[in-house]
PDB file of C-alpha atoms in Angstrom:
ATOM      1  CA  MET A  30     -35.406   4.764  40.828  1.00  0.00           C
ATOM      2  CA  SER A  31     -33.511   1.948  42.502  1.00  0.00           C
ATOM      3  CA  SER A  32     -35.313  -1.017  43.990  1.00  0.00           C
ATOM      4  CA  SER A  33     -34.016  -0.155  47.469  1.00  0.00           C
ATOM      5  CA  SER A  34     -35.437   3.366  47.380  1.00  0.00           C
ATOM      6  CA  SER A  35     -38.688   2.308  45.733  1.00  0.00           C
ATOM      7  CA  SER A  36     -39.342  -0.092  48.625  1.00  0.00           C
ATOM      8  CA  SER A  37     -39.611   2.890  51.004  1.00  0.00           C
ATOM      9  CA  GLN A  38     -43.061   4.174  51.868  1.00  0.00           C
ATOM     10  CA  PRO A  39     -43.620   7.640  50.357  1.00  0.00           C
ATOM     11  CA  LYS A  40     -44.812  10.263  52.825  1.00  0.00           C
ATOM     12  CA  THR A  41     -46.611  13.564  52.865  1.00  0.00           C
ATOM     13  CA  LEU A  42     -44.070  16.334  52.321  1.00  0.00           C
ATOM     14  CA  ARG A  43     -43.669  19.956  53.365  1.00  0.00           C
ATOM     15  CA  ILE A  44     -42.564  21.501  50.069  1.00  0.00           C
ATOM     16  CA  GLY A  45     -41.354  25.082  49.761  1.00  0.00           C
ATOM     17  CA  ILE A  46     -41.333  26.634  46.299  1.00  0.00           C
ATOM     18  CA  ILE A  47     -39.069  29.502  45.248  1.00  0.00           C
ATOM     19  CA  GLY A  48     -40.588  31.199  42.195  1.00  0.00           C
ATOM     20  CA  TYR A  49     -44.332  30.756  41.710  1.00  0.00           C
ATOM     21  CA  GLY A  50     -44.918  31.432  38.027  1.00  0.00           C
ATOM     22  CA  PRO A  51     -47.295  29.408  35.813  1.00  0.00           C
ATOM     23  CA  PHE A  52     -45.092  26.289  35.731  1.00  0.00           C
ATOM     24  CA  ALA A  53     -44.705  26.121  39.525  1.00  0.00           C
ATOM     25  CA  GLN A  54     -48.443  26.707  39.925  1.00  0.00           C
ATOM     26  CA  PHE A  55     -49.081  23.846  37.517  1.00  0.00           C
ATOM     27  CA  LEU A  56     -46.854  21.446  39.503  1.00  0.00           C
ATOM     28  CA  ALA A  57     -48.168  22.626  42.891  1.00  0.00           C
ATOM     29  CA  LYS A  58     -51.753  21.848  41.888  1.00  0.00           C
ATOM     30  CA  THR A  59     -50.982  18.137  41.606  1.00  0.00           C
ATOM     31  CA  MET A  60     -48.752  18.168  44.691  1.00  0.00           C
ATOM     32  CA  MET A  61     -51.616  19.600  46.746  1.00  0.00           C
ATOM     33  CA  LYS A  62     -54.051  17.093  45.249  1.00  0.00           C
ATOM     34  CA  GLN A  63     -51.759  14.365  46.569  1.00  0.00           C
ATOM     35  CA  GLY A  64     -51.895  15.884  50.056  1.00  0.00           C
ATOM     36  CA  HIS A  65     -48.515  17.626  50.262  1.00  0.00           C
ATOM     37  CA  PHE A  66     -48.220  20.936  52.119  1.00  0.00           C
ATOM     38  CA  ILE A  67     -47.016  23.844  49.967  1.00  0.00           C
ATOM     39  CA  ARG A  68     -45.310  27.070  51.003  1.00  0.00           C
ATOM     40  CA  VAL A  69     -44.299  29.719  48.489  1.00  0.00           C
ATOM     41  CA  THR A  70     -41.985  32.673  48.143  1.00  0.00           C
ATOM     42  CA  SER A  71     -41.648  34.667  44.938  1.00  0.00           C
ATOM     43  CA  ARG A  72     -40.503  38.025  43.627  1.00  0.00           C
ATOM     44  CA  SER A  73     -44.053  38.761  42.452  1.00  0.00           C
ATOM     45  CA  ASP A  74     -46.875  39.048  44.974  1.00  0.00           C
ATOM     46  CA  TYR A  75     -48.947  35.870  44.818  1.00  0.00           C
ATOM     47  CA  SER A  76     -50.411  36.321  48.310  1.00  0.00           C
ATOM     48  CA  GLU A  77     -54.031  36.552  47.140  1.00  0.00           C
ATOM     49  CA  LEU A  78     -53.728  33.567  44.795  1.00  0.00           C
ATOM     50  CA  CYS A  79     -52.048  31.495  47.505  1.00  0.00           C
ATOM     51  CA  ALA A  80     -54.616  32.499  50.118  1.00  0.00           C
ATOM     52  CA  ASN A  81     -57.419  31.298  47.841  1.00  0.00           C
ATOM     53  CA  LEU A  82     -55.632  27.942  47.455  1.00  0.00           C
ATOM     54  CA  GLY A  83     -54.777  27.518  51.108  1.00  0.00           C
ATOM     55  CA  ILE A  84     -51.044  27.981  50.505  1.00  0.00           C
ATOM     56  CA  LEU A  85     -48.767  29.968  52.825  1.00  0.00           C
ATOM     57  CA  PHE A  86     -47.088  32.822  50.918  1.00  0.00           C
ATOM     58  CA  PHE A  87     -43.932  34.478  52.256  1.00  0.00           C
ATOM     59  CA  ARG A  88     -42.705  37.845  51.035  1.00  0.00           C
ATOM     60  CA  ASP A  89     -39.571  37.434  53.177  1.00  0.00           C
ATOM     61  CA  MET A  90     -37.131  34.753  52.023  1.00  0.00           C
ATOM     62  CA  GLY A  91     -35.695  34.321  55.520  1.00  0.00           C
ATOM     63  CA  ALA A  92     -39.094  33.630  57.038  1.00  0.00           C
ATOM     64  CA  PHE A  93     -39.765  31.181  54.221  1.00  0.00           C
ATOM     65  CA  LEU A  94     -36.583  29.253  55.041  1.00  0.00           C
ATOM     66  CA  GLU A  95     -37.478  29.186  58.730  1.00  0.00           C
ATOM     67  CA  SER A  96     -40.884  27.623  57.975  1.00  0.00           C
ATOM     68  CA  ASP A  97     -39.265  24.168  58.215  1.00  0.00           C
ATOM     69  CA  ASN A  98     -39.570  22.822  54.664  1.00  0.00           C
ATOM     70  CA  GLU A  99     -38.330  19.299  54.002  1.00  0.00           C
ATOM     71  CA  VAL A 100     -37.986  20.005  50.282  1.00  0.00           C
ATOM     72  CA  ILE A 101     -37.303  23.320  48.563  1.00  0.00           C
ATOM     73  CA  MET A 102     -38.163  23.347  44.869  1.00  0.00           C
ATOM     74  CA  ILE A 103     -36.558  26.070  42.773  1.00  0.00           C
ATOM     75  CA  SER A 104     -38.700  27.176  39.835  1.00  0.00           C
ATOM     76  CA  THR A 105     -37.201  30.502  38.782  1.00  0.00           C
ATOM     77  CA  SER A 106     -36.361  31.522  35.232  1.00  0.00           C
ATOM     78  CA  ILE A 107     -33.081  30.155  33.893  1.00  0.00           C
ATOM     79  CA  LEU A 108     -31.631  33.652  33.545  1.00  0.00           C
ATOM     80  CA  SER A 109     -32.425  34.691  37.137  1.00  0.00           C
ATOM     81  CA  LEU A 110     -31.291  31.492  38.857  1.00  0.00           C
ATOM     82  CA  SER A 111     -27.812  32.638  39.913  1.00  0.00           C
ATOM     83  CA  ARG A 112     -29.108  35.925  41.333  1.00  0.00           C
ATOM     84  CA  VAL A 113     -31.898  34.187  43.238  1.00  0.00           C
ATOM     85  CA  VAL A 114     -29.698  31.446  44.712  1.00  0.00           C
ATOM     86  CA  GLU A 115     -27.036  33.959  45.743  1.00  0.00           C
ATOM     87  CA  SER A 116     -29.706  35.942  47.612  1.00  0.00           C
ATOM     88  CA  ILE A 117     -30.916  32.976  49.697  1.00  0.00           C
ATOM     89  CA  PRO A 118     -29.941  33.328  53.401  1.00  0.00           C
ATOM     90  CA  PHE A 119     -29.075  29.643  53.808  1.00  0.00           C
ATOM     91  CA  ASN A 120     -28.037  30.207  57.438  1.00  0.00           C
ATOM     92  CA  ARG A 121     -31.737  30.483  58.310  1.00  0.00           C
ATOM     93  CA  LEU A 122     -32.546  26.933  57.189  1.00  0.00           C
ATOM     94  CA  LYS A 123     -34.036  24.903  60.030  1.00  0.00           C
ATOM     95  CA  ARG A 124     -32.701  21.558  58.820  1.00  0.00           C
ATOM     96  CA  PRO A 125     -30.593  19.850  56.150  1.00  0.00           C
ATOM     97  CA  THR A 126     -32.927  20.193  53.185  1.00  0.00           C
ATOM     98  CA  LEU A 127     -33.478  18.510  49.838  1.00  0.00           C
ATOM     99  CA  PHE A 128     -33.153  21.132  47.098  1.00  0.00           C
ATOM    100  CA  VAL A 129     -34.835  20.302  43.796  1.00  0.00           C
ATOM    101  CA  ASP A 130     -34.610  22.344  40.625  1.00  0.00           C
ATOM    102  CA  VAL A 131     -37.103  22.000  37.762  1.00  0.00           C
ATOM    103  CA  LEU A 132     -35.370  24.164  35.146  1.00  0.00           C
ATOM    104  CA  SER A 133     -35.182  23.280  31.458  1.00  0.00           C
ATOM    105  CA  VAL A 134     -31.359  23.199  31.537  1.00  0.00           C
ATOM    106  CA  LYS A 135     -29.512  21.019  34.018  1.00  0.00           C
ATOM    107  CA  GLU A 136     -25.752  21.593  34.220  1.00  0.00           C
ATOM    108  CA  HIS A 137     -26.223  25.271  35.080  1.00  0.00           C
ATOM    109  CA  PRO A 138     -28.455  24.816  38.172  1.00  0.00           C
ATOM    110  CA  LYS A 139     -26.353  21.865  39.302  1.00  0.00           C
ATOM    111  CA  ASP A 140     -23.172  23.956  39.217  1.00  0.00           C
ATOM    112  CA  VAL A 141     -24.775  27.000  40.853  1.00  0.00           C
ATOM    113  CA  LEU A 142     -26.411  25.071  43.685  1.00  0.00           C
ATOM    114  CA  LEU A 143     -23.390  22.891  44.456  1.00  0.00           C
ATOM    115  CA  ARG A 144     -21.274  26.038  44.634  1.00  0.00           C
ATOM    116  CA  ILE A 145     -23.558  28.070  46.890  1.00  0.00           C
ATOM    117  CA  MET A 146     -25.862  25.893  49.007  1.00  0.00           C
ATOM    118  CA  PRO A 147     -24.676  24.268  52.272  1.00  0.00           C
ATOM    119  CA  GLU A 148     -22.801  20.984  51.882  1.00  0.00           C
ATOM    120  CA  GLU A 149     -25.184  19.212  54.258  1.00  0.00           C
ATOM    121  CA  CYS A 150     -28.114  19.822  51.886  1.00  0.00           C
ATOM    122  CA  ASP A 151     -29.030  17.240  49.250  1.00  0.00           C
ATOM    123  CA  LEU A 152     -29.553  18.099  45.579  1.00  0.00           C
ATOM    124  CA  LEU A 153     -31.915  16.539  43.044  1.00  0.00           C
ATOM    125  CA  CYS A 154     -31.831  18.047  39.543  1.00  0.00           C
ATOM    126  CA  THR A 155     -34.983  17.378  37.531  1.00  0.00           C
ATOM    127  CA  HIS A 156     -36.762  18.350  34.346  1.00  0.00           C
ATOM    128  CA  PRO A 157     -40.458  17.543  33.981  1.00  0.00           C
ATOM    129  CA  MET A 158     -40.613  17.267  30.177  1.00  0.00           C
ATOM    130  CA  PHE A 159     -44.131  18.679  30.047  1.00  0.00           C
ATOM    131  CA  GLY A 160     -46.075  21.748  31.081  1.00  0.00           C
ATOM    132  CA  PRO A 161     -49.532  23.224  31.648  1.00  0.00           C
ATOM    133  CA  GLU A 162     -50.588  22.559  28.046  1.00  0.00           C
ATOM    134  CA  SER A 163     -49.188  19.075  27.446  1.00  0.00           C
ATOM    135  CA  GLY A 164     -49.984  17.976  31.008  1.00  0.00           C
ATOM    136  CA  LYS A 165     -53.468  19.457  31.316  1.00  0.00           C
ATOM    137  CA  ASP A 166     -55.148  16.043  31.015  1.00  0.00           C
ATOM    138  CA  GLY A 167     -52.755  14.281  33.393  1.00  0.00           C
ATOM    139  CA  TRP A 168     -49.115  13.273  33.514  1.00  0.00           C
ATOM    140  CA  ALA A 169     -49.425   9.624  32.448  1.00  0.00           C
ATOM    141  CA  ASP A 170     -46.675   8.587  29.982  1.00  0.00           C
ATOM    142  CA  LEU A 171     -45.037  12.041  30.113  1.00  0.00           C
ATOM    143  CA  THR A 172     -41.286  12.014  30.780  1.00  0.00           C
ATOM    144  CA  PHE A 173     -39.748  13.129  34.049  1.00  0.00           C
ATOM    145  CA  MET A 174     -35.941  13.345  33.932  1.00  0.00           C
ATOM    146  CA  TYR A 175     -33.906  13.387  37.140  1.00  0.00           C
ATOM    147  CA  ASP A 176     -30.314  13.238  38.369  1.00  0.00           C
ATOM    148  CA  MET A 177     -29.653  12.377  42.038  1.00  0.00           C
ATOM    149  CA  VAL A 178     -26.635  14.678  42.221  1.00  0.00           C
ATOM    150  CA  ARG A 179     -26.077  14.504  45.991  1.00  0.00           C
ATOM    151  CA  ILE A 180     -28.541  12.361  47.889  1.00  0.00           C
ATOM    152  CA  ARG A 181     -28.013  11.019  51.386  1.00  0.00           C
ATOM    153  CA  ASP A 182     -31.631  10.933  52.555  1.00  0.00           C
ATOM    154  CA  GLN A 183     -32.855   8.314  50.092  1.00  0.00           C
ATOM    155  CA  SER A 184     -36.332   8.110  51.660  1.00  0.00           C
ATOM    156  CA  LEU A 185     -36.983  11.839  51.281  1.00  0.00           C
ATOM    157  CA  CYS A 186     -35.727  11.806  47.694  1.00  0.00           C
ATOM    158  CA  TYR A 187     -37.934   8.842  46.835  1.00  0.00           C
ATOM    159  CA  SER A 188     -40.978  10.525  48.386  1.00  0.00           C
ATOM    160  CA  PHE A 189     -40.469  13.532  46.107  1.00  0.00           C
ATOM    161  CA  LEU A 190     -39.927  11.383  43.004  1.00  0.00           C
ATOM    162  CA  HIS A 191     -43.077   9.445  43.926  1.00  0.00           C
ATOM    163  CA  ILE A 192     -45.095  12.604  43.239  1.00  0.00           C
ATOM    164  CA  PHE A 193     -44.355  12.055  39.558  1.00  0.00           C
ATOM    165  CA  SER A 194     -44.096   8.272  39.328  1.00  0.00           C
ATOM    166  CA  SER A 195     -47.485   7.879  41.042  1.00  0.00           C
ATOM    167  CA  GLU A 196     -49.054  10.061  38.319  1.00  0.00           C
ATOM    168  CA  GLY A 197     -47.764   7.673  35.656  1.00  0.00           C
ATOM    169  CA  CYS A 198     -44.746   9.655  34.458  1.00  0.00           C
ATOM    170  CA  LYS A 199     -41.985   7.848  32.605  1.00  0.00           C
ATOM    171  CA  MET A 200     -39.147   8.212  35.105  1.00  0.00           C
ATOM    172  CA  LEU A 201     -35.842   8.731  33.279  1.00  0.00           C
ATOM    173  CA  GLU A 202     -32.627   8.913  35.286  1.00  0.00           C
ATOM    174  CA  MET A 203     -29.668  10.487  33.476  1.00  0.00           C
ATOM    175  CA  THR A 204     -26.830  12.882  34.191  1.00  0.00           C
ATOM    176  CA  CYS A 205     -27.278  16.620  33.850  1.00  0.00           C
ATOM    177  CA  GLU A 206     -24.654  16.649  31.101  1.00  0.00           C
ATOM    178  CA  GLU A 207     -26.443  13.987  29.066  1.00  0.00           C
ATOM    179  CA  HIS A 208     -29.733  15.819  29.482  1.00  0.00           C
ATOM    180  CA  ASP A 209     -28.307  19.081  28.156  1.00  0.00           C
ATOM    181  CA  ARG A 210     -26.646  17.332  25.220  1.00  0.00           C
ATOM    182  CA  LEU A 211     -29.920  15.670  24.198  1.00  0.00           C
ATOM    183  CA  ALA A 212     -32.054  18.727  24.967  1.00  0.00           C
ATOM    184  CA  ALA A 213     -29.912  20.850  22.643  1.00  0.00           C
ATOM    185  CA  GLN A 214     -30.736  18.424  19.830  1.00  0.00           C
ATOM    186  CA  SER A 215     -34.449  18.342  20.602  1.00  0.00           C
ATOM    187  CA  GLN A 216     -35.912  21.084  22.795  1.00  0.00           C
ATOM    188  CA  PHE A 217     -33.566  23.911  21.805  1.00  0.00           C
ATOM    189  CA  LEU A 218     -33.660  23.004  18.112  1.00  0.00           C
ATOM    190  CA  THR A 219     -37.469  22.902  18.174  1.00  0.00           C
ATOM    191  CA  HIS A 220     -37.634  26.314  19.876  1.00  0.00           C
ATOM    192  CA  THR A 221     -35.145  27.725  17.361  1.00  0.00           C
ATOM    193  CA  ILE A 222     -37.114  26.502  14.332  1.00  0.00           C
ATOM    194  CA  GLY A 223     -40.296  27.866  15.900  1.00  0.00           C
ATOM    195  CA  ARG A 224     -38.705  31.274  16.503  1.00  0.00           C
ATOM    196  CA  ILE A 225     -37.384  31.398  12.932  1.00  0.00           C
ATOM    197  CA  LEU A 226     -40.860  30.611  11.576  1.00  0.00           C
ATOM    198  CA  SER A 227     -42.271  33.350  13.809  1.00  0.00           C
ATOM    199  CA  GLU A 228     -39.756  35.885  12.439  1.00  0.00           C
ATOM    200  CA  MET A 229     -40.897  34.822   8.952  1.00  0.00           C
ATOM    201  CA  GLU A 230     -44.503  35.464  10.051  1.00  0.00           C
ATOM    202  CA  VAL A 231     -45.549  32.021   8.848  1.00  0.00           C
ATOM    203  CA  GLU A 232     -49.336  31.614   8.955  1.00  0.00           C
ATOM    204  CA  PRO A 233     -51.825  28.915   7.841  1.00  0.00           C
ATOM    205  CA  THR A 234     -52.945  28.980   4.207  1.00  0.00           C
ATOM    206  CA  PRO A 235     -55.957  27.427   2.398  1.00  0.00           C
ATOM    207  CA  ILE A 236     -53.694  24.800   0.787  1.00  0.00           C
ATOM    208  CA  ASP A 237     -51.691  23.621   3.817  1.00  0.00           C
ATOM    209  CA  THR A 238     -50.130  20.178   3.720  1.00  0.00           C
ATOM    210  CA  LYS A 239     -50.005  18.102   6.901  1.00  0.00           C
ATOM    211  CA  GLY A 240     -46.289  18.860   7.137  1.00  0.00           C
ATOM    212  CA  PHE A 241     -46.868  22.593   6.976  1.00  0.00           C
ATOM    213  CA  GLN A 242     -49.619  22.360   9.598  1.00  0.00           C
ATOM    214  CA  LYS A 243     -47.090  20.749  11.936  1.00  0.00           C
ATOM    215  CA  LEU A 244     -44.629  23.576  11.275  1.00  0.00           C
ATOM    216  CA  VAL A 245     -47.287  26.138  12.178  1.00  0.00           C
ATOM    217  CA  GLN A 246     -47.949  24.198  15.381  1.00  0.00           C
ATOM    218  CA  VAL A 247     -44.221  24.290  16.212  1.00  0.00           C
ATOM    219  CA  LYS A 248     -44.196  28.056  15.676  1.00  0.00           C
ATOM    220  CA  GLU A 249     -47.284  28.662  17.789  1.00  0.00           C
ATOM    221  CA  SER A 250     -46.055  26.392  20.582  1.00  0.00           C
ATOM    222  CA  SER A 251     -42.617  28.039  20.671  1.00  0.00           C
ATOM    223  CA  VAL A 252     -43.833  31.622  20.875  1.00  0.00           C
ATOM    224  CA  LYS A 253     -46.132  30.760  23.790  1.00  0.00           C
ATOM    225  CA  ASP A 254     -42.976  30.462  25.879  1.00  0.00           C
ATOM    226  CA  SER A 255     -41.110  33.624  26.825  1.00  0.00           C
ATOM    227  CA  PHE A 256     -38.020  34.800  24.989  1.00  0.00           C
ATOM    228  CA  ASP A 257     -36.276  34.630  28.374  1.00  0.00           C
ATOM    229  CA  LEU A 258     -36.809  30.863  28.357  1.00  0.00           C
ATOM    230  CA  PHE A 259     -35.527  30.555  24.792  1.00  0.00           C
ATOM    231  CA  SER A 260     -32.450  32.683  25.469  1.00  0.00           C
ATOM    232  CA  GLY A 261     -31.838  30.753  28.691  1.00  0.00           C
ATOM    233  CA  LEU A 262     -31.823  27.494  26.720  1.00  0.00           C
ATOM    234  CA  PHE A 263     -29.126  29.017  24.502  1.00  0.00           C
ATOM    235  CA  ILE A 264     -26.999  30.850  27.068  1.00  0.00           C
ATOM    236  CA  HIS A 265     -26.918  28.192  29.782  1.00  0.00           C
ATOM    237  CA  ASN A 266     -26.732  25.005  27.719  1.00  0.00           C
ATOM    238  CA  ARG A 267     -23.213  24.730  26.333  1.00  0.00           C
ATOM    239  CA  PHE A 268     -24.373  22.203  23.719  1.00  0.00           C
ATOM    240  CA  ALA A 269     -26.953  24.621  22.287  1.00  0.00           C
ATOM    241  CA  ARG A 270     -24.317  26.877  20.755  1.00  0.00           C
ATOM    242  CA  GLN A 271     -22.977  23.985  18.686  1.00  0.00           C
ATOM    243  CA  GLN A 272     -26.502  23.133  17.562  1.00  0.00           C
ATOM    244  CA  MET A 273     -26.946  26.712  16.361  1.00  0.00           C
ATOM    245  CA  LYS A 274     -23.735  26.400  14.348  1.00  0.00           C
ATOM    246  CA  ASN A 275     -24.900  23.052  12.949  1.00  0.00           C
ATOM    247  CA  LEU A 276     -28.179  24.653  11.865  1.00  0.00           C
ATOM    248  CA  GLU A 277     -26.372  27.500  10.123  1.00  0.00           C
ATOM    249  CA  VAL A 278     -24.019  25.087   8.328  1.00  0.00           C
ATOM    250  CA  ALA A 279     -26.916  22.855   7.263  1.00  0.00           C
ATOM    251  CA  LEU A 280     -28.822  25.849   5.857  1.00  0.00           C
ATOM    252  CA  GLU A 281     -25.779  26.959   3.852  1.00  0.00           C
ATOM    253  CA  LYS A 282     -25.224  23.441   2.494  1.00  0.00           C
ATOM    254  CA  THR A 283     -28.871  23.206   1.462  1.00  0.00           C
ATOM    255  CA  LYS A 284     -28.670  26.584  -0.296  1.00  0.00           C
ATOM    256  CA  GLU A 285     -25.486  25.518  -2.108  1.00  0.00           C
ATOM    257  CA  LYS A 286     -27.112  22.319  -3.374  1.00  0.00           C
ATOM    258  CA  LEU A 287     -30.099  24.256  -4.691  1.00  0.00           C
ATOM    259  CA  GLN A 288     -27.865  26.825  -6.370  1.00  0.00           C
ATOM    260  CA  GLU A 289     -25.793  24.071  -7.992  1.00  0.00           C
ATOM    261  CA  ARG A 290     -28.949  22.432  -9.345  1.00  0.00           C
ATOM    262  CA  LEU A 291     -30.183  25.792 -10.630  1.00  0.00           C
ATOM    263  CA  LYS A 292     -26.867  26.384 -12.364  1.00  0.00           C
ATOM    264  CA  GLU A 293     -26.994  22.949 -13.990  1.00  0.00           C
ATOM    265  CA  LEU A 294     -30.473  23.537 -15.389  1.00  0.00           C
ATOM    266  CA  GLN A 295     -29.460  26.961 -16.711  1.00  0.00           C
ATOM    267  CA  ASP A 296     -26.456  25.509 -18.548  1.00  0.00           C
ATOM    268  CA  PRO A 297     -27.504  25.479 -22.257  1.00  0.00           C
ATOM    269  CA  ILE A 298     -25.586  22.271 -22.972  1.00  0.00           C
ATOM    270  CA  ILE A 299     -27.135  20.323 -20.066  1.00  0.00           C
ATOM    271  CA  SER A 300     -30.631  21.713 -20.714  1.00  0.00           C
ATOM    272  CA  LYS A 301     -30.682  20.035 -24.181  1.00  0.00           C
ATOM    273  CA  PHE A 302     -30.814  16.585 -22.578  1.00  0.00           C
TER     274      PHE A 302
END
């Protein structure tokens, strides 16, 4: 965050959330702890859960938009984002609003929101690089990536970012394109290896090395997330497809090297030495 924006005094926010699955619930818990007011709309009925937490739940998207949110955070699945955004009756917004997405890919929501939402609305694309498991003991030193795609109300944007910086997150500003390029090399590749190990039905053994234990952890962590998330990381991150090709090429090269070594050792002339 720039020094000019960080000098502003953060304020209590009225935050509307579209999509209230486990990740949004996880983020909202800390937002409420900080004193922000939360309103929710979601395809699933979370009215009872929200009532128990003191959160307003709206079944009707139009009524949700008319509830005068300063910030609207979009926390849908990657695959449903376009459908959800296209269904939003933006004409019922009460004010120019800061839209924030928290999806695990960044170019896709940026493109969709810039194309569909009103020009007078600001857009902040973010990716909290943690979740309910890794962030269960607090957010200190966990990475929060953000791209201020279209920001005119600097004070409002800073107040939202302060939710994360005040919890000790490592605030990392980068473009959506750079995020997706790096995420394909790290997040998508990790999920892919985990899914492959799951297909192989890899399980702990009595003679596990530390390295193998880490592989089992990667598998178990990956399959905790839905296949929709994994496929979304592949379909809507253009860099992921190249990473998949790189993985296939690397596997073939490794197999070729092993087969060459096997052939050498089976050669009766070489095996004499």
